XYZ file of C-alpha atoms in Angstrom:
76
model
C 0.000 0.000 0.000
C 1.253 3.451 -0.937
C 0.801 6.681 1.013
C 0.424 10.205 -0.334
C -0.287 13.373 1.634
C -2.941 15.895 0.627
C -3.921 19.244 2.120
C -7.566 19.590 3.096
C -8.980 22.311 5.357
C -5.506 23.434 6.401
C -4.636 19.895 7.551
C -2.302 17.336 6.037
C -4.233 14.104 5.489
C -2.589 10.801 4.473
C -4.211 8.965 1.566
C -3.514 5.224 1.319
C -4.000 3.293 -1.933
C -2.763 0.319 -3.906
C -3.155 1.968 -7.304
C -4.329 5.468 -8.099
C -3.965 7.806 -11.037
C -4.161 11.585 -11.261
C -7.846 11.388 -12.248
C -8.681 9.570 -8.993
C -6.845 12.120 -6.860
C -8.582 14.988 -8.663
C -11.963 13.278 -8.158
C -11.183 12.819 -4.449
C -10.284 16.469 -3.903
C -13.340 17.637 -5.877
C -15.649 15.329 -3.902
C -14.213 16.451 -0.553
C -14.635 20.139 -1.427
C -18.154 19.532 -2.712
C -19.217 17.580 0.372
C -17.765 20.216 2.669
C -19.860 22.898 0.948
C -23.124 21.030 0.321
C -22.946 17.861 2.426
C -25.252 16.915 5.247
C -24.322 17.199 8.921
C -22.961 13.626 9.190
C -20.446 14.017 6.351
C -19.368 17.457 7.553
C -18.748 15.981 11.018
C -16.624 13.243 9.443
C -14.668 15.778 7.357
C -14.047 17.988 10.401
C -12.399 15.074 12.240
C -10.778 13.406 9.217
C -7.513 11.611 10.045
C -6.889 9.491 6.924
C -8.369 8.320 3.623
C -8.145 4.884 2.054
C -8.837 4.477 -1.686
C -10.346 1.111 -2.628
C -11.334 0.873 -6.269
C -13.588 3.854 -6.970
C -14.448 4.514 -3.320
C -12.745 6.581 -0.682
C -13.068 5.400 2.907
C -12.915 8.481 5.107
C -11.509 7.621 8.535
C -12.317 10.063 11.327
C -11.202 10.321 14.938
C -14.355 8.496 16.038
C -14.714 5.155 14.298
C -18.501 5.532 14.187
C -18.096 8.652 11.977
C -16.120 6.774 9.290
C -17.816 6.972 5.858
C -17.434 5.629 2.322
C -17.540 8.144 -0.518
C -18.005 7.173 -4.170
C -15.532 8.969 -6.447
C -17.023 8.113 -9.862
């Protein structure tokens, strides 16, 4: 598994993946920004406490400080 760091909301977040291309990373950043602006309370809570992201296929698993706030986000 490979690790890459991204900046989101003035925090450095590690992104773990087995294979990812530039299109996937762009889709991830676009989805995160979109969900932060227009997402419901549960996803905003997850994004506020985001500690890492795991890319599996076309989904991003968003890991937060509280395990119960962890969510899956479709990228495509």
